[in-house]
Tab-separated table of C-alpha atoms in Angstrom:
chain	number	residue	atom	x	y	z
M	110	UNK	CA	-53.753	9.888	71.799
M	111	UNK	CA	-56.711	8.301	70.012
M	112	UNK	CA	-59.057	9.050	72.929
M	113	UNK	CA	-57.856	12.656	73.046
M	114	UNK	CA	-58.382	13.021	69.272
M	115	UNK	CA	-61.923	11.625	69.515
M	116	UNK	CA	-62.726	13.950	72.402
M	117	UNK	CA	-61.369	16.954	70.519
M	118	UNK	CA	-63.433	16.020	67.467
M	119	UNK	CA	-66.563	15.710	69.591
M	120	UNK	CA	-66.003	19.194	71.096
M	121	UNK	CA	-65.408	20.634	67.612
M	122	UNK	CA	-68.680	19.148	66.337
M	123	UNK	CA	-70.612	20.452	69.338
M	124	UNK	CA	-69.184	23.966	69.131
M	125	UNK	CA	-69.611	24.301	65.346
M	126	UNK	CA	-73.089	22.782	64.948
M	127	UNK	CA	-75.656	25.140	63.446
M	128	UNK	CA	-78.732	26.097	65.474
M	129	UNK	CA	-81.764	23.873	65.069
M	130	UNK	CA	-79.727	20.658	64.679
M	131	UNK	CA	-78.724	18.148	67.279
M	132	UNK	CA	-75.113	17.074	67.649
M	133	UNK	CA	-75.961	13.611	66.321
M	134	UNK	CA	-77.669	14.972	63.191
M	135	UNK	CA	-74.769	17.333	62.514
M	136	UNK	CA	-72.205	14.547	62.983
M	137	UNK	CA	-74.125	12.298	60.578
M	138	UNK	CA	-74.266	15.151	58.045
M	139	UNK	CA	-70.494	15.642	58.258
M	140	UNK	CA	-69.911	11.892	57.899
M	141	UNK	CA	-72.040	11.774	54.737
M	142	UNK	CA	-70.204	14.741	53.237
M	143	UNK	CA	-66.810	13.159	53.893
M	144	UNK	CA	-67.880	9.752	52.515
M	145	UNK	CA	-69.253	11.328	49.317
M	146	UNK	CA	-66.000	13.201	48.812
M	147	UNK	CA	-63.983	10.007	49.356
M	148	UNK	CA	-66.170	8.110	46.870
M	149	UNK	CA	-65.491	10.768	44.252
M	150	UNK	CA	-61.752	10.544	44.825
M	151	UNK	CA	-61.862	6.745	44.615
M	152	UNK	CA	-63.484	6.867	41.182
M	153	UNK	CA	-60.920	9.405	40.002
M	154	UNK	CA	-58.090	7.244	41.317
M	155	UNK	CA	-59.455	4.202	39.463
M	156	UNK	CA	-59.585	6.176	36.210
M	157	UNK	CA	-56.050	7.456	36.673
M	158	UNK	CA	-54.743	3.991	37.558
M	159	UNK	CA	-56.326	2.568	34.404
M	160	UNK	CA	-54.713	5.324	32.334
M	161	UNK	CA	-51.311	4.710	33.933
M	162	UNK	CA	-51.602	0.988	33.188
M	163	UNK	CA	-52.518	1.731	29.566
M	164	UNK	CA	-49.446	3.923	29.164
M	165	UNK	CA	-47.236	1.286	30.781
M	166	UNK	CA	-48.656	-1.308	28.398
M	167	UNK	CA	-47.892	0.825	25.367
M	168	UNK	CA	-44.390	1.549	26.677
M	169	UNK	CA	-43.711	-2.149	27.218
M	170	UNK	CA	-44.942	-3.016	23.741
M	171	UNK	CA	-42.711	-0.305	22.296
M	172	UNK	CA	-39.687	-1.685	24.181
M	173	UNK	CA	-40.412	-5.180	22.882
M	174	UNK	CA	-41.109	-3.970	19.364
M	175	UNK	CA	-39.892	-0.433	18.506
M	176	UNK	CA	-42.109	-0.472	15.407
M	177	UNK	CA	-45.179	-0.461	17.619
M	178	UNK	CA	-46.975	2.882	17.413
M	179	UNK	CA	-49.260	3.869	20.325
M	180	UNK	CA	-51.324	6.181	18.125
M	181	UNK	CA	-54.655	4.599	17.282
M	182	UNK	CA	-55.905	4.322	13.745
M	183	UNK	CA	-59.301	5.971	13.949
M	184	UNK	CA	-60.514	4.383	10.745
M	185	UNK	CA	-59.586	0.932	12.028
M	186	UNK	CA	-61.246	1.490	15.392
M	187	UNK	CA	-64.468	2.726	13.850
M	188	UNK	CA	-66.058	-0.638	13.242
M	189	UNK	CA	-69.343	-0.547	11.323
M	190	UNK	CA	-72.207	-1.932	13.359
M	191	UNK	CA	-73.072	-4.536	10.799
M	192	UNK	CA	-69.529	-5.920	10.835
M	193	UNK	CA	-69.624	-6.656	14.545
M	194	UNK	CA	-70.372	-10.257	15.258
M	195	UNK	CA	-73.762	-10.378	16.875
M	196	UNK	CA	-73.511	-11.835	20.395
M	197	UNK	CA	-75.625	-14.841	21.212
M	198	UNK	CA	-78.608	-13.752	23.224
M	199	UNK	CA	-78.368	-14.922	26.808
M	200	UNK	CA	-82.142	-15.317	27.111
M	201	UNK	CA	-82.463	-17.358	23.936
M	202	UNK	CA	-79.570	-19.566	24.898
M	203	UNK	CA	-80.861	-20.218	28.402
M	204	UNK	CA	-84.585	-20.148	27.754
M	205	UNK	CA	-85.101	-23.850	28.488
M	206	UNK	CA	-84.055	-25.917	31.482
M	207	UNK	CA	-80.608	-26.462	30.007
M	208	UNK	CA	-80.900	-30.225	30.218
M	209	UNK	CA	-80.673	-30.689	26.442
M	210	UNK	CA	-77.133	-29.516	25.894
M	211	UNK	CA	-75.434	-29.635	22.516
M	212	UNK	CA	-71.826	-28.958	21.645
M	213	UNK	CA	-72.793	-26.359	19.057
M	214	UNK	CA	-74.225	-24.169	21.793
M	215	UNK	CA	-70.844	-24.018	23.448
M	216	UNK	CA	-68.934	-23.559	20.219
M	217	UNK	CA	-70.758	-20.239	19.917
M	218	UNK	CA	-69.102	-19.269	23.194
M	219	UNK	CA	-65.676	-20.156	21.855
M	220	UNK	CA	-65.467	-23.090	24.238
M	221	UNK	CA	-66.308	-26.002	21.977
M	222	UNK	CA	-63.979	-28.904	21.231
M	223	UNK	CA	-62.346	-27.185	18.254
M	224	UNK	CA	-62.052	-23.849	20.002
M	225	UNK	CA	-58.275	-23.847	20.425
M	226	UNK	CA	-57.609	-25.136	16.930
M	227	UNK	CA	-59.822	-22.664	15.090
M	228	UNK	CA	-60.768	-19.570	17.071
M	229	UNK	CA	-57.338	-18.954	18.544
M	230	UNK	CA	-55.552	-18.930	15.201
M	231	UNK	CA	-55.145	-15.170	15.122
M	232	UNK	CA	-54.292	-13.677	11.784
M	233	UNK	CA	-53.375	-10.022	11.963
M	234	UNK	CA	-52.159	-7.973	9.009
M	235	UNK	CA	-48.672	-6.589	9.230
M	236	UNK	CA	-50.079	-3.081	8.789
M	237	UNK	CA	-51.670	-3.306	12.247
M	238	UNK	CA	-48.268	-2.600	13.735
M	239	UNK	CA	-48.341	0.892	12.330
M	240	UNK	CA	-51.789	1.612	13.767
M	241	UNK	CA	-51.320	0.347	17.299
M	242	UNK	CA	-52.729	-3.124	16.577
M	243	UNK	CA	-56.380	-2.150	17.077
M	244	UNK	CA	-58.642	-4.851	18.473
M	245	UNK	CA	-62.203	-4.730	17.200
M	246	UNK	CA	-64.582	-5.704	19.987
M	247	UNK	CA	-68.265	-4.803	20.381
M	248	UNK	CA	-68.362	-4.540	24.159
M	249	UNK	CA	-71.079	-3.558	26.589
M	250	UNK	CA	-70.658	-1.547	29.774
M	251	UNK	CA	-70.281	-4.725	31.828
M	252	UNK	CA	-67.443	-5.887	29.624
M	253	UNK	CA	-65.489	-2.652	29.299
M	254	UNK	CA	-63.094	-3.778	32.008
M	255	UNK	CA	-62.030	-6.670	29.765
M	256	UNK	CA	-61.265	-4.747	26.591
M	257	UNK	CA	-58.061	-3.034	27.776
M	258	UNK	CA	-56.226	-6.145	29.056
M	259	UNK	CA	-57.472	-8.196	26.108
M	260	UNK	CA	-56.120	-5.606	23.696
M	261	UNK	CA	-52.713	-5.486	25.345
M	262	UNK	CA	-52.315	-9.257	25.641
M	263	UNK	CA	-53.487	-9.854	22.097
M	264	UNK	CA	-51.048	-7.236	20.834
M	265	UNK	CA	-48.350	-9.156	22.679
M	266	UNK	CA	-49.408	-12.406	21.033
M	267	UNK	CA	-49.481	-10.788	17.604
M	268	UNK	CA	-45.967	-9.414	17.984
M	269	UNK	CA	-44.862	-12.854	19.147
M	270	UNK	CA	-46.429	-14.508	16.104
M	271	UNK	CA	-44.970	-12.049	13.617
M	272	UNK	CA	-41.518	-12.308	15.193
M	273	UNK	CA	-41.654	-16.092	14.971
M	274	UNK	CA	-42.369	-15.863	11.258
M	275	UNK	CA	-39.348	-13.625	10.716
M	276	UNK	CA	-41.446	-10.597	9.725
M	277	UNK	CA	-40.577	-8.637	12.832
M	278	UNK	CA	-37.749	-8.253	15.317
M	279	UNK	CA	-38.851	-8.340	18.948
M	280	UNK	CA	-37.055	-8.567	22.284
M	281	UNK	CA	-39.214	-10.420	24.813
M	282	UNK	CA	-36.562	-10.214	27.523
M	283	UNK	CA	-38.176	-6.877	28.406
M	284	UNK	CA	-40.998	-8.871	30.024
M	285	UNK	CA	-38.593	-9.832	32.802
M	286	UNK	CA	-37.893	-6.169	33.544
M	287	UNK	CA	-41.537	-5.106	33.824
M	288	UNK	CA	-43.371	-7.565	36.069
M	289	UNK	CA	-45.935	-5.011	37.237
M	290	UNK	CA	-47.471	-4.420	33.810
M	291	UNK	CA	-47.840	-8.124	33.001
M	292	UNK	CA	-49.257	-8.961	36.428
M	293	UNK	CA	-51.703	-6.031	36.410
M	294	UNK	CA	-52.936	-6.825	32.897
M	295	UNK	CA	-53.477	-10.521	33.582
M	296	UNK	CA	-55.109	-9.727	36.941
M	297	UNK	CA	-57.586	-7.364	35.310
M	298	UNK	CA	-58.382	-9.974	32.673
M	299	UNK	CA	-59.011	-12.676	35.293
M	300	UNK	CA	-61.059	-10.338	37.495
M	301	UNK	CA	-63.211	-9.360	34.525
M	302	UNK	CA	-63.802	-12.993	33.580
M	303	UNK	CA	-64.730	-13.820	37.171
M	304	UNK	CA	-67.305	-11.022	37.244
M	305	UNK	CA	-68.891	-12.202	33.987
M	306	UNK	CA	-68.963	-15.841	35.067
M	307	UNK	CA	-70.563	-14.815	38.365
M	308	UNK	CA	-73.375	-12.891	36.666
M	309	UNK	CA	-76.898	-14.285	37.079
M	310	UNK	CA	-77.372	-14.576	33.304
M	311	UNK	CA	-74.354	-16.018	31.546
M	312	UNK	CA	-73.247	-13.471	28.895
M	313	UNK	CA	-72.383	-15.382	25.740
M	314	UNK	CA	-70.654	-12.422	24.121
M	315	UNK	CA	-67.829	-11.875	21.683
M	316	UNK	CA	-65.735	-10.116	24.331
M	317	UNK	CA	-65.947	-13.106	26.651
M	318	UNK	CA	-65.063	-15.471	23.815
M	319	UNK	CA	-62.079	-13.315	22.840
M	320	UNK	CA	-60.898	-13.027	26.454
M	321	UNK	CA	-60.951	-16.799	26.993
M	322	UNK	CA	-59.151	-17.309	23.672
M	323	UNK	CA	-56.432	-14.799	24.546
M	324	UNK	CA	-55.966	-16.330	28.005
M	325	UNK	CA	-55.661	-19.822	26.550
M	326	UNK	CA	-53.186	-18.689	23.886
M	327	UNK	CA	-51.156	-16.777	26.420
M	328	UNK	CA	-50.623	-19.642	28.882
M	329	UNK	CA	-49.772	-22.120	26.115
M	330	UNK	CA	-47.452	-19.944	24.028
M	331	UNK	CA	-43.976	-21.443	24.048
M	332	UNK	CA	-42.184	-18.166	24.819
M	333	UNK	CA	-44.768	-16.132	26.715
M	334	UNK	CA	-46.285	-18.741	29.031
M	335	UNK	CA	-43.225	-18.976	31.280
M	336	UNK	CA	-43.208	-15.226	31.845
M	337	UNK	CA	-46.931	-15.043	32.517
M	338	UNK	CA	-47.373	-18.164	34.662
M	339	UNK	CA	-44.279	-17.407	36.732
M	340	UNK	CA	-45.369	-13.862	37.526
M	341	UNK	CA	-49.108	-14.529	37.891
M	342	UNK	CA	-49.249	-18.065	39.291
M	343	UNK	CA	-51.012	-17.091	42.535
M	344	UNK	CA	-53.553	-15.008	40.630
M	345	UNK	CA	-54.175	-17.821	38.141
M	346	UNK	CA	-54.563	-20.330	40.974
M	347	UNK	CA	-57.045	-17.992	42.659
M	348	UNK	CA	-58.914	-17.799	39.351
M	349	UNK	CA	-59.082	-21.602	39.228
M	350	UNK	CA	-60.539	-21.656	42.744
M	351	UNK	CA	-63.115	-19.029	41.800
M	352	UNK	CA	-64.235	-20.990	38.736
M	353	UNK	CA	-64.600	-24.161	40.803
M	354	UNK	CA	-66.747	-22.348	43.362
M	355	UNK	CA	-68.822	-20.739	40.602
M	356	UNK	CA	-69.650	-24.224	39.325
M	357	UNK	CA	-70.446	-25.616	42.768
M	358	UNK	CA	-72.569	-22.691	43.996
M	359	UNK	CA	-74.626	-21.989	40.883
M	360	UNK	CA	-78.266	-22.734	41.705
M	361	UNK	CA	-79.935	-21.249	38.638
M	362	UNK	CA	-82.424	-23.450	36.811
M	363	UNK	CA	-80.818	-22.707	33.437
M	364	UNK	CA	-77.262	-23.177	34.575
M	365	UNK	CA	-75.961	-26.208	32.718
M	366	UNK	CA	-74.774	-24.446	29.567
M	367	UNK	CA	-73.007	-21.804	31.650
M	368	UNK	CA	-71.385	-24.485	33.815
M	369	UNK	CA	-70.216	-26.301	30.717
M	370	UNK	CA	-68.578	-23.122	29.410
M	371	UNK	CA	-66.836	-22.517	32.749
M	372	UNK	CA	-65.651	-26.141	32.647
M	373	UNK	CA	-64.158	-25.506	29.208
M	374	UNK	CA	-62.252	-22.556	30.629
M	375	UNK	CA	-60.865	-24.821	33.357
M	376	UNK	CA	-59.765	-27.290	30.683
M	377	UNK	CA	-58.028	-24.497	28.782
M	378	UNK	CA	-56.107	-23.602	31.956
M	379	UNK	CA	-55.153	-27.261	32.275
M	380	UNK	CA	-53.328	-27.111	28.946
M	381	UNK	CA	-50.446	-25.498	30.805
M	382	UNK	CA	-48.437	-28.123	32.699
M	383	UNK	CA	-47.866	-25.967	35.781
M	384	UNK	CA	-51.472	-24.858	36.019
M	385	UNK	CA	-52.658	-28.388	35.367
M	386	UNK	CA	-50.840	-29.630	38.439
M	387	UNK	CA	-52.489	-26.962	40.590
M	388	UNK	CA	-55.901	-27.560	39.039
M	389	UNK	CA	-55.790	-31.335	39.551
M	390	UNK	CA	-54.911	-30.823	43.213
M	391	UNK	CA	-57.833	-28.441	43.700
M	392	UNK	CA	-60.284	-30.767	41.952
M	393	UNK	CA	-59.127	-33.818	43.900
M	394	UNK	CA	-59.668	-31.912	47.128
M	395	UNK	CA	-63.179	-30.750	46.178
M	396	UNK	CA	-64.338	-34.162	44.922
M	397	UNK	CA	-62.951	-35.950	47.994
M	398	UNK	CA	-64.607	-33.469	50.368
M	399	UNK	CA	-67.923	-33.864	48.565
M	400	UNK	CA	-67.688	-37.661	48.779
M	401	UNK	CA	-67.127	-37.403	52.529
M	402	UNK	CA	-70.104	-35.037	52.833
M	403	UNK	CA	-72.274	-37.583	51.036
M	404	UNK	CA	-71.176	-40.228	53.515
M	405	UNK	CA	-72.190	-37.969	56.390
M	406	UNK	CA	-75.481	-37.231	54.633
M	407	UNK	CA	-76.395	-40.901	54.540
M	408	UNK	CA	-76.704	-40.804	58.330
M	409	UNK	CA	-78.829	-37.642	58.382
M	410	UNK	CA	-82.537	-37.453	57.495
M	411	UNK	CA	-82.091	-34.231	55.477
M	412	UNK	CA	-80.009	-36.037	52.861
M	413	UNK	CA	-77.713	-34.212	50.433
M	414	UNK	CA	-77.905	-30.931	48.545
M	415	UNK	CA	-79.328	-31.884	45.148
M	416	UNK	CA	-78.048	-28.754	43.412
M	417	UNK	CA	-74.508	-29.262	44.660
M	418	UNK	CA	-74.756	-32.935	43.699
M	419	UNK	CA	-75.656	-31.981	40.123
M	420	UNK	CA	-72.899	-29.370	39.978
M	421	UNK	CA	-70.166	-31.772	41.054
M	422	UNK	CA	-70.329	-33.694	37.779
M	423	UNK	CA	-68.779	-30.946	35.580
M	424	UNK	CA	-65.828	-30.926	37.975
M	425	UNK	CA	-65.592	-34.709	37.800
M	426	UNK	CA	-65.540	-34.554	34.003
M	427	UNK	CA	-62.829	-31.879	34.021
M	428	UNK	CA	-60.775	-33.925	36.482
M	429	UNK	CA	-61.162	-37.058	34.392
M	430	UNK	CA	-60.120	-35.228	31.217
M	431	UNK	CA	-57.017	-33.764	32.870
M	432	UNK	CA	-56.007	-37.146	34.253
M	433	UNK	CA	-56.513	-38.757	30.842
M	434	UNK	CA	-54.240	-36.153	29.275
M	435	UNK	CA	-51.658	-36.876	31.925
M	436	UNK	CA	-51.943	-40.624	31.366
M	437	UNK	CA	-51.427	-40.126	27.626
M	438	UNK	CA	-48.038	-38.596	28.339
M	439	UNK	CA	-48.840	-34.920	27.828
M	440	UNK	CA	-47.520	-34.095	31.281
M	441	UNK	CA	-43.963	-32.801	31.397
M	442	UNK	CA	-41.419	-35.532	32.193
M	443	UNK	CA	-40.269	-35.804	35.762
M	444	UNK	CA	-43.184	-33.870	37.280
M	445	UNK	CA	-45.613	-35.297	39.796
M	446	UNK	CA	-48.989	-33.697	39.171
M	447	UNK	CA	-50.617	-33.384	42.597
M	448	UNK	CA	-48.707	-36.326	44.142
M	449	UNK	CA	-49.644	-35.781	47.805
M	450	UNK	CA	-53.230	-34.949	46.903
M	451	UNK	CA	-53.463	-38.177	44.920
M	452	UNK	CA	-52.418	-40.188	47.959
M	453	UNK	CA	-54.990	-38.440	50.160
M	454	UNK	CA	-57.675	-38.893	47.533
M	455	UNK	CA	-57.017	-42.625	47.135
M	456	UNK	CA	-57.017	-43.275	50.892
M	457	UNK	CA	-59.936	-45.649	51.680
M	458	UNK	CA	-61.493	-44.677	48.357
M	459	UNK	CA	-62.666	-48.228	47.607
M	460	UNK	CA	-64.680	-48.296	50.839
M	461	UNK	CA	-66.198	-44.887	50.066
M	462	UNK	CA	-67.248	-46.033	46.587
M	463	UNK	CA	-68.804	-49.188	48.033
M	464	UNK	CA	-70.815	-47.280	50.652
M	465	UNK	CA	-72.064	-44.696	48.143
M	466	UNK	CA	-72.817	-47.046	45.264
M	467	UNK	CA	-76.425	-47.825	46.308
M	468	UNK	CA	-77.626	-44.259	46.919
M	469	UNK	CA	-75.372	-42.415	44.450
M	470	UNK	CA	-74.466	-44.832	41.642
M	471	UNK	CA	-73.484	-42.178	39.053
M	472	UNK	CA	-71.154	-40.326	41.384
M	473	UNK	CA	-69.689	-43.639	42.536
M	474	UNK	CA	-68.996	-44.484	38.893
M	475	UNK	CA	-67.091	-41.232	38.437
M	476	UNK	CA	-65.101	-41.908	41.611
M	477	UNK	CA	-64.215	-45.338	40.304
M	478	UNK	CA	-63.082	-43.945	36.940
M	479	UNK	CA	-60.910	-41.333	38.642
M	480	UNK	CA	-59.578	-44.084	40.897
M	481	UNK	CA	-58.563	-46.142	37.863
M	482	UNK	CA	-56.846	-43.183	36.210
M	483	UNK	CA	-54.895	-42.305	39.351
M	484	UNK	CA	-53.784	-45.899	39.924
M	485	UNK	CA	-52.738	-46.310	36.290
M	486	UNK	CA	-50.708	-43.103	36.515
M	487	UNK	CA	-48.911	-44.380	39.591
M	488	UNK	CA	-48.116	-47.680	37.877
């Protein structure tokens, strides 16, 4: 049937071609016309899908909190330009080699040590409920894809906070009945963050800071995290893998501040016990594979990839921090965080450290520290 259809199409092209054109030129012209029409429909479909998701988000918020009003308060959305927090310039932040890194530079990204204690303490007036809980963000065209999911998820967090204080009645059991809206919103948020982290110049913007803050608050909230992590675990695990590869593959000269910020996002994901288990397993696998690659490189004249060697240390620091948190008892009782991966990682690890210690002393030191933390956790 397929061969007959192709033959019939070929005859139709030959018989309908205008004079002065070859069959090949006419077929290529028809193919371009069809592809342009399909591209137009694809863009329209994307716009309609985004609108449908927005309506589903508003409907879900209304079911959770009937006092929520989908009508936007125009006066609240019209943010004066001078009131918008000025984003940190990417060129000024990354104008040097990035070797002199200070914590204050990352605090401006919302990823400093006190980020979760200060920036994520959202204080929203009760009157926002009557205006659709507007979220004031000064976004650029590259960040527009983040604003919609950030708005919805922050509205959800605000309703949760107000209901906890007794100022509002909310029924969060509706989240169980609408898995599609939660999954789609979180997926769009993670996809937008991945695009921004993958950009050649790291955008230290307010939208990115707000998105990371909302994601961290969402996965650590006592009542919302179970709904979100359960429904979006595969997507969150894929996001963890993407962030790890972003760190490993970044070859930009001024990359160290950006890598540090991505590392902070990984640490924020590790605050959730379930995600921490997945993240530790992924990091153990990457560090072990890199150690084995270094061993193979010792026998080859080309040596190792210097850029990848430099990029492995942020992952080692994240892994060490997560294991320290686990050793301090922050891990949920009765759970084995990456048990099988720990056994594989520790296999012949002492011999690997000994063989790498002369050529790669710093990396060997990190391996030894991780080794100590894993052994102490097993004891």
